[in-house]
Amino acid sequence: MNIIGNFIKGVINVTDKITGEDNPVQDQQEILKTLLETAKDTAFGKAYKFDEMLNDEHMQQTFKNRVPYFDYNQINDQWWQKLHEGQTDVTWPGSPDYFALSSGTTGKSSKRIPVTNEMIDAIRQAGIKQVLALSNFDLPADFFETGILMLGSSTDLVEHNDHLEGEISGISASNIPSWFSGYYKPGKEIAQIDDWDERVAKIAEKAADWDIGALSGIPSWIELMLKEVIKKHKLNNIHEIWPNLKVYTSGGVAFGPYEKSFNALMGKPVTVIDTYLASEGFIAFQARPETDAMKLVTDNGIYFEFVPFDPDYILEDGSLAQDAPSLSLSEVRTGQNYVLIISTVSGAWRYLIGDTIEFTDVERAEIKITGRTKFFLNTVGSQLSVNKLDDALQEVMHTFDIEIPEYTLCAKKYKDGFYHTWYLGTTATIDPKKVAKKLDDSLKEANKNYTVARSKALKGVKVFMVEPEIFYEWNDANKKKGGQVKMERVMNEEKFAAWEDFVDKQS
C-alpha cells in the first residue's frame, strides 16, 4: 500500500474541497487595496497619492487614471534604479533581497527585476495552489511519493551589493520549503551548477537513482535533458528509467510546437500541465484537465489589467501608448486579445509584462497566452500573433507527420517585396516549397488580415530547414543555454540578418 501517497492525496482532495469557490473579481479589488495600502508611504505611493485612492469609492478607475503605464525601461530608469543607489522605500517598502535577471527573448543584456520577500511568499503560495489543483487530475496515490525534477536556472545566486541576483526559477528553487526538499530533484548540489551542459550531464549520471514522477521546465531544455538521459543509459524512451513519470509541468512558451517531439521521448502518455511563471511573479496555472487554459492567480500579490490589443496602442519599441484604455477583470470578454498589465508586491506598477493573452472563460479567470507585444508580426498588415503562427505550424506537422520543435521568422524585404521568411528546426527531409504553401494556406484560412496582406504588400512565404540544435547554439551564443531562455519566434530585419549570418556559419 502507498500509505504516504494515499495520505498526501487525501489531504490535497480535502483541502481543495474546503477552500470552496473563489471570486476573482472581488479578489482583485481586495488585492489592489492591499497593494495601495502597503505602498502608500513609499516614494512612488506618495508621488501618485495612494492614500487618496484608498478613500476613493472608484479606486480602480482612479488608479488607472492617475498612474501611467510602465515598461521595464521606464520604471527602471525612473524608479528601480534608485534601489541600486542604496535608496529604500522606492516603489515598495524596504529594499528587495533579490533581483531576477531576465533577458527574456529580446536581447543579451539582463533586466534586473526586484523580487521582494512578499513575492517569494506569493510564488510559494501559488505553487501550493497548483499542487492542490492536482486533485482535479485523478492521479494515482503512488504519484505523490515520487520525485519532481525541476530544470530551471542555477540556484547559485550571485551576491551584488546588498542583494542576490539570478533567474526567477533559480531564486524560487533556492527558497523551496524544507518539507519539499525530499521530493525536489536534482537536489541542491547539482542545481547550483551554473554551466547548463555540466548540470545536465550530472542529471543524466544520477538519473537511475531517482524515481521521477513529474518534470518541470521550459519544453526545449526539458527535451534536450531527456535526450541526454536516454543517450547516457542507452534507452528507447525515458519511461524505461522513470517508469512512474506521469506529469510534465510546462511553462515559458506554448507547448504545442513541442508536443510531437516531446511525446516521441515518452514510452506512455504523460499529463501536461501549463504554468505561467515570469520574472515578475507566478501569474497563472492550469487548474483542471478539461482545458489547457490557465487560471489567473487573482488572490495572491498581483493586480491585473487588460489593454485590448490594437496595433495603434503599441509603440515601435513595444511599449504602450499612454492613452490606451485598460480594463479590469470584471470588464473583459472571451475571444479578444489583451496586453497584460500587472501591479505587484515587488513594486511593479501598471507594468507591461510584454505578453498578450486571451480569456477562454471569464468567470473562472482562465486564459491562454497568445504572444508577445514585440513578436506581433504586422510589418505588412498581416496582424499575426504567436499563437496563430504556432497553430499553422502544428497543421504542418500533422499534415506531413514531422517534428518541428523550433522556429523563427521575419517579414523580410526582398527585391520584389516582402516575404514571411521561416526557419524551421527539424531533422525531417521534405520539400520546403510544400511546407511554405501549407503555412500560407493555413494562415489565410485562420486570419483575414493575413489574406488581405497577401493580396497586397506580402508577396509570399519562404521556408528554410535547419537542424534544431542551431537554435540552441544561437541561444548559447547570444544569451545562454537553459533556465528561462526562450527562442525569438518573430525577429526584426536587423536581428534576422544576424540570425541568417549565424546559420550560414554553422552550416
mmCIF file of C-alpha atoms in Angstrom, residues 101-437:
data_model
loop_
_atom_site.group_PDB
_atom_site.id
_atom_site.type_symbol
_atom_site.label_atom_id
_atom_site.label_comp_id
_atom_site.label_asym_id
_atom_site.label_seq_id
_atom_site.Cartn_x
_atom_site.Cartn_y
_atom_site.Cartn_z
ATOM 1 C CA LEU A 101 17.809 38.641 -14.106
ATOM 2 C CA SER A 102 15.766 38.410 -17.254
ATOM 3 C CA SER A 103 16.919 38.863 -20.834
ATOM 4 C CA GLY A 104 13.669 37.213 -21.949
ATOM 5 C CA THR A 105 13.720 36.596 -25.688
ATOM 6 C CA THR A 106 14.738 40.024 -26.814
ATOM 7 C CA GLY A 107 18.381 40.567 -26.035
ATOM 8 C CA LYS A 108 21.607 39.622 -24.323
ATOM 9 C CA SER A 109 21.623 42.314 -21.642
ATOM 10 C CA SER A 110 19.784 41.422 -18.461
ATOM 11 C CA LYS A 111 16.911 43.267 -16.899
ATOM 12 C CA ARG A 112 17.045 43.421 -13.117
ATOM 13 C CA ILE A 113 13.577 42.979 -11.697
ATOM 14 C CA PRO A 114 13.039 43.368 -7.922
ATOM 15 C CA VAL A 115 11.890 40.256 -6.059
ATOM 16 C CA THR A 116 10.730 41.004 -2.520
ATOM 17 C CA ASN A 117 10.133 38.555 0.318
ATOM 18 C CA GLU A 118 6.421 39.137 -0.222
ATOM 19 C CA MET A 119 6.843 37.992 -3.830
ATOM 20 C CA ILE A 120 8.795 34.894 -2.754
ATOM 21 C CA ASP A 121 5.889 34.053 -0.454
ATOM 22 C CA ALA A 122 3.338 34.773 -3.201
ATOM 23 C CA ILE A 123 5.150 32.433 -5.608
ATOM 24 C CA ARG A 124 5.271 29.742 -2.934
ATOM 25 C CA GLN A 125 1.560 30.131 -2.167
ATOM 26 C CA ALA A 126 0.685 29.967 -5.874
ATOM 27 C CA GLY A 127 2.748 26.789 -6.127
ATOM 28 C CA ILE A 128 0.748 25.286 -3.262
ATOM 29 C CA LYS A 129 -2.488 26.234 -5.043
ATOM 30 C CA GLN A 130 -1.242 24.421 -8.122
ATOM 31 C CA VAL A 131 -0.426 21.327 -6.065
ATOM 32 C CA LEU A 132 -3.923 21.417 -4.554
ATOM 33 C CA ALA A 133 -5.377 21.624 -8.057
ATOM 34 C CA LEU A 134 -3.779 18.246 -8.822
ATOM 35 C CA SER A 135 -6.820 16.748 -7.109
ATOM 36 C CA ASN A 136 -8.686 17.536 -10.344
ATOM 37 C CA PHE A 137 -6.368 15.371 -12.464
ATOM 38 C CA ASP A 138 -7.153 11.961 -10.916
ATOM 39 C CA LEU A 139 -3.529 10.964 -10.336
ATOM 40 C CA PRO A 140 -2.785 7.678 -8.510
ATOM 41 C CA ALA A 141 -1.627 7.743 -4.898
ATOM 42 C CA ASP A 142 1.855 6.445 -5.741
ATOM 43 C CA PHE A 143 2.490 9.590 -7.811
ATOM 44 C CA PHE A 144 2.646 11.598 -4.576
ATOM 45 C CA GLU A 145 5.619 9.546 -3.350
ATOM 46 C CA THR A 146 7.793 10.235 -6.408
ATOM 47 C CA GLY A 147 10.332 12.980 -7.074
ATOM 48 C CA ILE A 148 9.858 16.192 -9.055
ATOM 49 C CA LEU A 149 12.708 17.104 -11.394
ATOM 50 C CA MET A 150 12.782 20.886 -11.816
ATOM 51 C CA LEU A 151 15.059 22.010 -14.640
ATOM 52 C CA GLY A 152 15.429 25.746 -14.181
ATOM 53 C CA SER A 153 18.359 28.100 -13.937
ATOM 54 C CA SER A 154 21.182 27.722 -11.429
ATOM 55 C CA THR A 155 20.382 28.238 -7.756
ATOM 56 C CA ASP A 156 23.924 29.546 -7.227
ATOM 57 C CA LEU A 157 22.829 33.150 -6.949
ATOM 58 C CA VAL A 158 25.315 35.995 -7.341
ATOM 59 C CA GLU A 159 25.775 38.422 -4.455
ATOM 60 C CA HIS A 160 25.712 42.030 -5.621
ATOM 61 C CA ASN A 161 25.842 44.894 -3.121
ATOM 62 C CA ASP A 162 23.130 44.048 -0.565
ATOM 63 C CA HIS A 163 21.110 41.571 -2.633
ATOM 64 C CA LEU A 164 21.305 38.306 -4.577
ATOM 65 C CA GLU A 165 20.788 38.023 -8.323
ATOM 66 C CA GLY A 166 19.708 35.136 -10.558
ATOM 67 C CA GLU A 167 16.891 33.984 -12.824
ATOM 68 C CA ILE A 168 13.481 33.621 -11.192
ATOM 69 C CA SER A 169 13.489 29.810 -11.448
ATOM 70 C CA GLY A 170 16.807 29.733 -9.582
ATOM 71 C CA ILE A 171 15.566 32.180 -6.945
ATOM 72 C CA SER A 172 12.379 30.140 -6.462
ATOM 73 C CA ALA A 173 14.250 26.821 -6.243
ATOM 74 C CA SER A 174 16.671 28.273 -3.702
ATOM 75 C CA ASN A 175 13.683 29.133 -1.499
ATOM 76 C CA ILE A 176 11.818 25.817 -1.595
ATOM 77 C CA PRO A 177 10.311 24.884 1.792
ATOM 78 C CA SER A 178 12.165 22.266 3.821
ATOM 79 C CA TRP A 179 9.267 19.765 3.649
ATOM 80 C CA PHE A 180 9.616 19.727 -0.151
ATOM 81 C CA SER A 181 13.369 19.061 -0.278
ATOM 82 C CA GLY A 182 12.907 15.291 -0.169
ATOM 83 C CA TYR A 183 10.871 15.398 -3.378
ATOM 84 C CA TYR A 184 12.967 18.024 -5.168
ATOM 85 C CA LYS A 185 15.412 16.852 -7.803
ATOM 86 C CA PRO A 186 18.171 17.260 -8.934
ATOM 87 C CA GLY A 187 18.911 18.454 -5.393
ATOM 88 C CA LYS A 188 20.797 21.496 -4.168
ATOM 89 C CA GLU A 189 24.303 20.388 -5.165
ATOM 90 C CA ILE A 190 23.510 19.784 -8.842
ATOM 91 C CA ALA A 191 21.054 22.702 -9.047
ATOM 92 C CA GLN A 192 23.869 25.087 -8.101
ATOM 93 C CA ILE A 193 25.967 24.188 -11.172
ATOM 94 C CA ASP A 194 25.905 27.246 -13.427
ATOM 95 C CA ASP A 195 27.070 25.589 -16.658
ATOM 96 C CA TRP A 196 23.965 24.064 -18.243
ATOM 97 C CA ASP A 197 25.742 21.258 -20.100
ATOM 98 C CA GLU A 198 27.610 20.230 -16.939
ATOM 99 C CA ARG A 199 24.403 20.306 -14.895
ATOM 100 C CA VAL A 200 22.552 18.136 -17.439
ATOM 101 C CA ALA A 201 25.486 15.689 -17.537
ATOM 102 C CA LYS A 202 25.220 15.309 -13.752
ATOM 103 C CA ILE A 203 21.457 14.778 -14.017
ATOM 104 C CA ALA A 204 21.994 12.065 -16.626
ATOM 105 C CA GLU A 205 24.588 10.423 -14.398
ATOM 106 C CA LYS A 206 22.260 10.333 -11.363
ATOM 107 C CA ALA A 207 19.033 9.576 -13.262
ATOM 108 C CA ALA A 208 18.924 5.880 -12.382
ATOM 109 C CA ASP A 209 18.984 6.737 -8.655
ATOM 110 C CA TRP A 210 15.756 8.734 -8.820
ATOM 111 C CA ASP A 211 12.095 7.787 -9.055
ATOM 112 C CA ILE A 212 10.787 10.761 -11.030
ATOM 113 C CA GLY A 213 7.033 11.286 -11.235
ATOM 114 C CA ALA A 214 6.975 14.850 -12.571
ATOM 115 C CA LEU A 215 9.093 17.165 -14.706
ATOM 116 C CA SER A 216 9.059 20.959 -14.673
ATOM 117 C CA GLY A 217 10.736 23.388 -17.056
ATOM 118 C CA ILE A 218 10.753 25.062 -20.469
ATOM 119 C CA PRO A 219 9.990 22.458 -23.192
ATOM 120 C CA SER A 220 13.102 22.952 -25.329
ATOM 121 C CA TRP A 221 15.507 22.452 -22.421
ATOM 122 C CA ILE A 222 13.476 19.599 -20.930
ATOM 123 C CA GLU A 223 13.679 17.786 -24.279
ATOM 124 C CA LEU A 224 17.442 18.233 -24.514
ATOM 125 C CA MET A 225 17.857 16.950 -20.960
ATOM 126 C CA LEU A 226 15.680 13.899 -21.644
ATOM 127 C CA LYS A 227 17.692 13.118 -24.783
ATOM 128 C CA GLU A 228 20.908 13.203 -22.749
ATOM 129 C CA VAL A 229 19.452 10.814 -20.147
ATOM 130 C CA ILE A 230 18.242 8.460 -22.886
ATOM 131 C CA LYS A 231 21.619 8.601 -24.638
ATOM 132 C CA LYS A 232 23.611 8.095 -21.430
ATOM 133 C CA HIS A 233 21.681 4.972 -20.416
ATOM 134 C CA LYS A 234 21.070 3.643 -23.950
ATOM 135 C CA LEU A 235 17.270 3.741 -23.601
ATOM 136 C CA ASN A 236 14.442 3.600 -26.107
ATOM 137 C CA ASN A 237 12.417 6.145 -24.122
ATOM 138 C CA ILE A 238 12.512 7.952 -20.797
ATOM 139 C CA HIS A 239 9.950 5.663 -19.136
ATOM 140 C CA GLU A 240 12.480 2.835 -19.189
ATOM 141 C CA ILE A 241 14.381 4.647 -16.433
ATOM 142 C CA TRP A 242 11.495 6.636 -14.875
ATOM 143 C CA PRO A 243 8.504 4.284 -15.166
ATOM 144 C CA ASN A 244 6.385 6.402 -12.776
ATOM 145 C CA LEU A 245 6.716 9.627 -14.771
ATOM 146 C CA LYS A 246 3.131 10.864 -15.130
ATOM 147 C CA VAL A 247 3.170 14.685 -15.193
ATOM 148 C CA TYR A 248 5.044 17.373 -17.079
ATOM 149 C CA THR A 249 4.569 20.957 -15.889
ATOM 150 C CA SER A 250 5.367 23.120 -18.894
ATOM 151 C CA GLY A 251 5.928 26.849 -18.963
ATOM 152 C CA GLY A 252 7.622 29.778 -20.619
ATOM 153 C CA VAL A 253 6.331 29.094 -24.132
ATOM 154 C CA ALA A 254 3.391 27.359 -25.774
ATOM 155 C CA PHE A 255 3.763 23.584 -25.568
ATOM 156 C CA GLY A 256 2.041 22.923 -28.916
ATOM 157 C CA PRO A 257 5.098 23.102 -31.191
ATOM 158 C CA TYR A 258 6.958 20.687 -28.886
ATOM 159 C CA GLU A 259 4.168 18.162 -28.360
ATOM 160 C CA LYS A 260 5.151 15.769 -31.149
ATOM 161 C CA SER A 261 8.891 15.742 -30.381
ATOM 162 C CA PHE A 262 8.221 15.524 -26.615
ATOM 163 C CA ASN A 263 5.892 12.543 -26.984
ATOM 164 C CA ALA A 264 8.500 10.789 -29.128
ATOM 165 C CA LEU A 265 10.695 10.605 -25.999
ATOM 166 C CA MET A 266 7.936 9.014 -23.893
ATOM 167 C CA GLY A 267 7.034 5.338 -23.511
ATOM 168 C CA LYS A 268 3.470 6.116 -22.392
ATOM 169 C CA PRO A 269 1.195 9.163 -22.140
ATOM 170 C CA VAL A 270 2.082 11.950 -19.711
ATOM 171 C CA THR A 271 -0.291 14.602 -18.360
ATOM 172 C CA VAL A 272 0.914 18.045 -19.477
ATOM 173 C CA ILE A 273 0.003 20.935 -17.172
ATOM 174 C CA ASP A 274 0.736 24.516 -18.279
ATOM 175 C CA THR A 275 2.063 27.188 -15.938
ATOM 176 C CA TYR A 276 2.845 30.877 -16.303
ATOM 177 C CA LEU A 277 5.742 31.862 -14.046
ATOM 178 C CA ALA A 278 7.504 35.052 -15.123
ATOM 179 C CA SER A 279 10.336 37.039 -13.571
ATOM 180 C CA GLU A 280 7.639 39.369 -12.269
ATOM 181 C CA GLY A 281 5.584 36.688 -10.499
ATOM 182 C CA PHE A 282 3.553 33.474 -10.666
ATOM 183 C CA ILE A 283 0.726 34.600 -12.921
ATOM 184 C CA ALA A 284 -1.392 31.545 -13.791
ATOM 185 C CA PHE A 285 -1.547 27.749 -13.885
ATOM 186 C CA GLN A 286 -3.751 25.070 -15.424
ATOM 187 C CA ALA A 287 -6.201 24.071 -12.725
ATOM 188 C CA ARG A 288 -8.295 21.382 -14.427
ATOM 189 C CA PRO A 289 -7.871 18.732 -17.147
ATOM 190 C CA GLU A 290 -10.892 19.748 -19.234
ATOM 191 C CA THR A 291 -8.918 22.625 -20.738
ATOM 192 C CA ASP A 292 -5.332 23.614 -21.414
ATOM 193 C CA ALA A 293 -6.139 27.202 -20.422
ATOM 194 C CA MET A 294 -4.598 28.573 -17.215
ATOM 195 C CA LYS A 295 -6.315 30.138 -14.225
ATOM 196 C CA LEU A 296 -5.044 33.573 -13.207
ATOM 197 C CA VAL A 297 -3.818 33.734 -9.611
ATOM 198 C CA THR A 298 -6.148 36.568 -8.658
ATOM 199 C CA ASP A 299 -5.848 36.499 -4.856
ATOM 200 C CA ASN A 300 -2.113 36.463 -4.319
ATOM 201 C CA GLY A 301 0.016 39.582 -4.702
ATOM 202 C CA ILE A 302 -0.754 40.628 -8.312
ATOM 203 C CA TYR A 303 -3.368 43.062 -9.616
ATOM 204 C CA PHE A 304 -4.196 42.598 -13.298
ATOM 205 C CA GLU A 305 -5.348 44.993 -16.001
ATOM 206 C CA PHE A 306 -6.008 44.222 -19.646
ATOM 207 C CA VAL A 307 -5.490 46.532 -22.620
ATOM 208 C CA PRO A 308 -7.385 45.490 -25.769
ATOM 209 C CA PHE A 309 -4.730 44.560 -28.298
ATOM 210 C CA ASP A 310 -4.713 47.127 -31.080
ATOM 211 C CA PRO A 311 -1.571 47.856 -33.146
ATOM 212 C CA ASP A 312 -2.328 51.578 -32.740
ATOM 213 C CA TYR A 313 -1.714 51.239 -28.995
ATOM 214 C CA ILE A 314 1.699 49.571 -29.393
ATOM 215 C CA LEU A 315 4.635 51.903 -29.965
ATOM 216 C CA GLU A 316 7.607 50.992 -32.155
ATOM 217 C CA ASP A 317 9.727 49.975 -29.139
ATOM 218 C CA GLY A 318 6.977 47.621 -27.904
ATOM 219 C CA SER A 319 5.754 49.906 -25.098
ATOM 220 C CA LEU A 320 2.160 51.114 -24.679
ATOM 221 C CA ALA A 321 0.679 54.429 -25.712
ATOM 222 C CA GLN A 322 -0.451 56.194 -22.550
ATOM 223 C CA ASP A 323 -3.925 56.777 -23.955
ATOM 224 C CA ALA A 324 -4.511 53.035 -24.448
ATOM 225 C CA PRO A 325 -7.610 52.034 -22.424
ATOM 226 C CA SER A 326 -7.337 49.326 -19.788
ATOM 227 C CA LEU A 327 -10.000 47.010 -18.406
ATOM 228 C CA SER A 328 -10.324 45.337 -15.026
ATOM 229 C CA LEU A 329 -11.209 41.654 -14.681
ATOM 230 C CA SER A 330 -14.920 42.499 -14.417
ATOM 231 C CA GLU A 331 -14.871 44.133 -17.874
ATOM 232 C CA VAL A 332 -13.086 41.595 -20.092
ATOM 233 C CA ARG A 333 -14.663 39.159 -22.549
ATOM 234 C CA THR A 334 -13.640 35.993 -24.325
ATOM 235 C CA GLY A 335 -12.202 35.916 -27.838
ATOM 236 C CA GLN A 336 -10.306 39.221 -27.506
ATOM 237 C CA ASN A 337 -6.528 39.631 -27.387
ATOM 238 C CA TYR A 338 -5.329 41.729 -24.427
ATOM 239 C CA VAL A 339 -1.981 43.172 -23.447
ATOM 240 C CA LEU A 340 -1.354 42.050 -19.862
ATOM 241 C CA ILE A 341 -0.603 44.775 -17.281
ATOM 242 C CA ILE A 342 0.357 43.953 -13.670
ATOM 243 C CA SER A 343 0.940 45.663 -10.329
ATOM 244 C CA THR A 344 2.695 43.513 -7.730
ATOM 245 C CA VAL A 345 4.072 43.046 -4.231
ATOM 246 C CA SER A 346 7.538 43.560 -5.715
ATOM 247 C CA GLY A 347 6.746 47.185 -6.532
ATOM 248 C CA ALA A 348 5.861 46.882 -10.213
ATOM 249 C CA TRP A 349 3.075 49.323 -11.049
ATOM 250 C CA ARG A 350 0.885 49.169 -14.166
ATOM 251 C CA TYR A 351 3.760 47.217 -15.654
ATOM 252 C CA LEU A 352 3.784 45.974 -19.240
ATOM 253 C CA ILE A 353 4.981 42.390 -18.861
ATOM 254 C CA GLY A 354 5.164 42.022 -22.649
ATOM 255 C CA ASP A 355 2.687 39.178 -23.134
ATOM 256 C CA THR A 356 -0.679 39.138 -24.850
ATOM 257 C CA ILE A 357 -3.431 36.864 -23.550
ATOM 258 C CA GLU A 358 -6.942 35.772 -24.393
ATOM 259 C CA PHE A 359 -9.703 34.749 -21.980
ATOM 260 C CA THR A 360 -11.255 31.351 -22.583
ATOM 261 C CA ASP A 361 -13.508 31.549 -19.505
ATOM 262 C CA VAL A 362 -14.095 34.914 -17.837
ATOM 263 C CA GLU A 363 -15.975 33.579 -14.795
ATOM 264 C CA ARG A 364 -13.107 31.212 -13.965
ATOM 265 C CA ALA A 365 -10.493 33.818 -14.994
ATOM 266 C CA GLU A 366 -8.867 31.297 -17.347
ATOM 267 C CA ILE A 367 -6.529 32.496 -20.075
ATOM 268 C CA LYS A 368 -4.208 31.427 -22.862
ATOM 269 C CA ILE A 369 -1.013 33.248 -23.788
ATOM 270 C CA THR A 370 -1.349 34.385 -27.392
ATOM 271 C CA GLY A 371 2.029 36.016 -27.949
ATOM 272 C CA ARG A 372 4.356 38.894 -27.168
ATOM 273 C CA THR A 373 3.781 42.558 -27.939
ATOM 274 C CA LYS A 374 7.208 42.649 -29.591
ATOM 275 C CA PHE A 375 6.590 39.437 -31.519
ATOM 276 C CA PHE A 376 3.378 40.570 -33.144
ATOM 277 C CA LEU A 377 4.005 40.210 -36.882
ATOM 278 C CA ASN A 378 2.421 43.251 -38.501
ATOM 279 C CA THR A 379 5.138 44.644 -40.790
ATOM 280 C CA VAL A 380 2.856 44.480 -43.833
ATOM 281 C CA GLY A 381 -0.525 44.450 -42.085
ATOM 282 C CA SER A 382 -0.739 40.677 -41.564
ATOM 283 C CA GLN A 383 -1.559 41.059 -37.834
ATOM 284 C CA LEU A 384 -0.309 37.625 -36.751
ATOM 285 C CA SER A 385 0.137 36.712 -33.097
ATOM 286 C CA VAL A 386 2.422 33.903 -31.979
ATOM 287 C CA ASN A 387 -0.474 31.555 -31.242
ATOM 288 C CA LYS A 388 -1.631 31.860 -34.873
ATOM 289 C CA LEU A 389 1.893 31.021 -36.028
ATOM 290 C CA ASP A 390 2.007 28.066 -33.618
ATOM 291 C CA ASP A 391 -1.338 26.792 -34.886
ATOM 292 C CA ALA A 392 -0.212 26.970 -38.519
ATOM 293 C CA LEU A 393 2.987 25.124 -37.659
ATOM 294 C CA GLN A 394 1.053 22.375 -35.894
ATOM 295 C CA GLU A 395 -1.019 21.898 -39.034
ATOM 296 C CA VAL A 396 2.225 21.476 -40.994
ATOM 297 C CA MET A 397 3.493 18.877 -38.515
ATOM 298 C CA HIS A 398 0.206 16.994 -38.682
ATOM 299 C CA THR A 399 -0.060 17.131 -42.488
ATOM 300 C CA PHE A 400 3.491 15.928 -43.170
ATOM 301 C CA ASP A 401 3.929 13.843 -39.983
ATOM 302 C CA ILE A 402 7.148 15.591 -38.976
ATOM 303 C CA GLU A 403 8.573 17.173 -35.820
ATOM 304 C CA ILE A 404 9.403 20.907 -35.763
ATOM 305 C CA PRO A 405 10.198 21.851 -32.166
ATOM 306 C CA GLU A 406 11.746 25.226 -33.012
ATOM 307 C CA TYR A 407 11.145 28.032 -35.479
ATOM 308 C CA THR A 408 11.659 31.719 -36.107
ATOM 309 C CA LEU A 409 10.568 34.086 -38.862
ATOM 310 C CA CYS A 410 10.731 37.614 -40.169
ATOM 311 C CA ALA A 411 8.803 39.759 -42.638
ATOM 312 C CA LYS A 412 11.898 40.177 -44.795
ATOM 313 C CA LYS A 413 12.109 42.563 -47.727
ATOM 314 C CA TYR A 414 13.468 41.145 -50.979
ATOM 315 C CA LYS A 415 13.829 42.914 -54.342
ATOM 316 C CA ASP A 416 10.260 42.105 -55.357
ATOM 317 C CA GLY A 417 8.653 42.805 -51.980
ATOM 318 C CA PHE A 418 8.107 41.334 -48.505
ATOM 319 C CA TYR A 419 8.090 37.601 -47.760
ATOM 320 C CA HIS A 420 7.430 35.885 -44.455
ATOM 321 C CA THR A 421 10.707 34.002 -44.179
ATOM 322 C CA TRP A 422 10.583 30.995 -41.856
ATOM 323 C CA TYR A 423 13.440 28.941 -40.449
ATOM 324 C CA LEU A 424 12.177 25.591 -39.165
ATOM 325 C CA GLY A 425 14.194 23.442 -36.779
ATOM 326 C CA THR A 426 13.688 19.855 -37.943
ATOM 327 C CA THR A 427 15.584 16.729 -38.905
ATOM 328 C CA ALA A 428 12.913 15.796 -41.466
ATOM 329 C CA THR A 429 13.636 15.740 -45.187
ATOM 330 C CA ILE A 430 10.797 17.448 -47.023
ATOM 331 C CA ASP A 431 10.325 19.923 -49.861
ATOM 332 C CA PRO A 432 10.392 23.443 -48.317
ATOM 333 C CA LYS A 433 8.060 24.716 -51.055
ATOM 334 C CA LYS A 434 5.335 22.283 -49.967
ATOM 335 C CA VAL A 435 5.746 23.402 -46.361
ATOM 336 C CA ALA A 436 5.644 27.063 -47.407
ATOM 337 C CA LYS A 437 2.386 26.517 -49.299
#
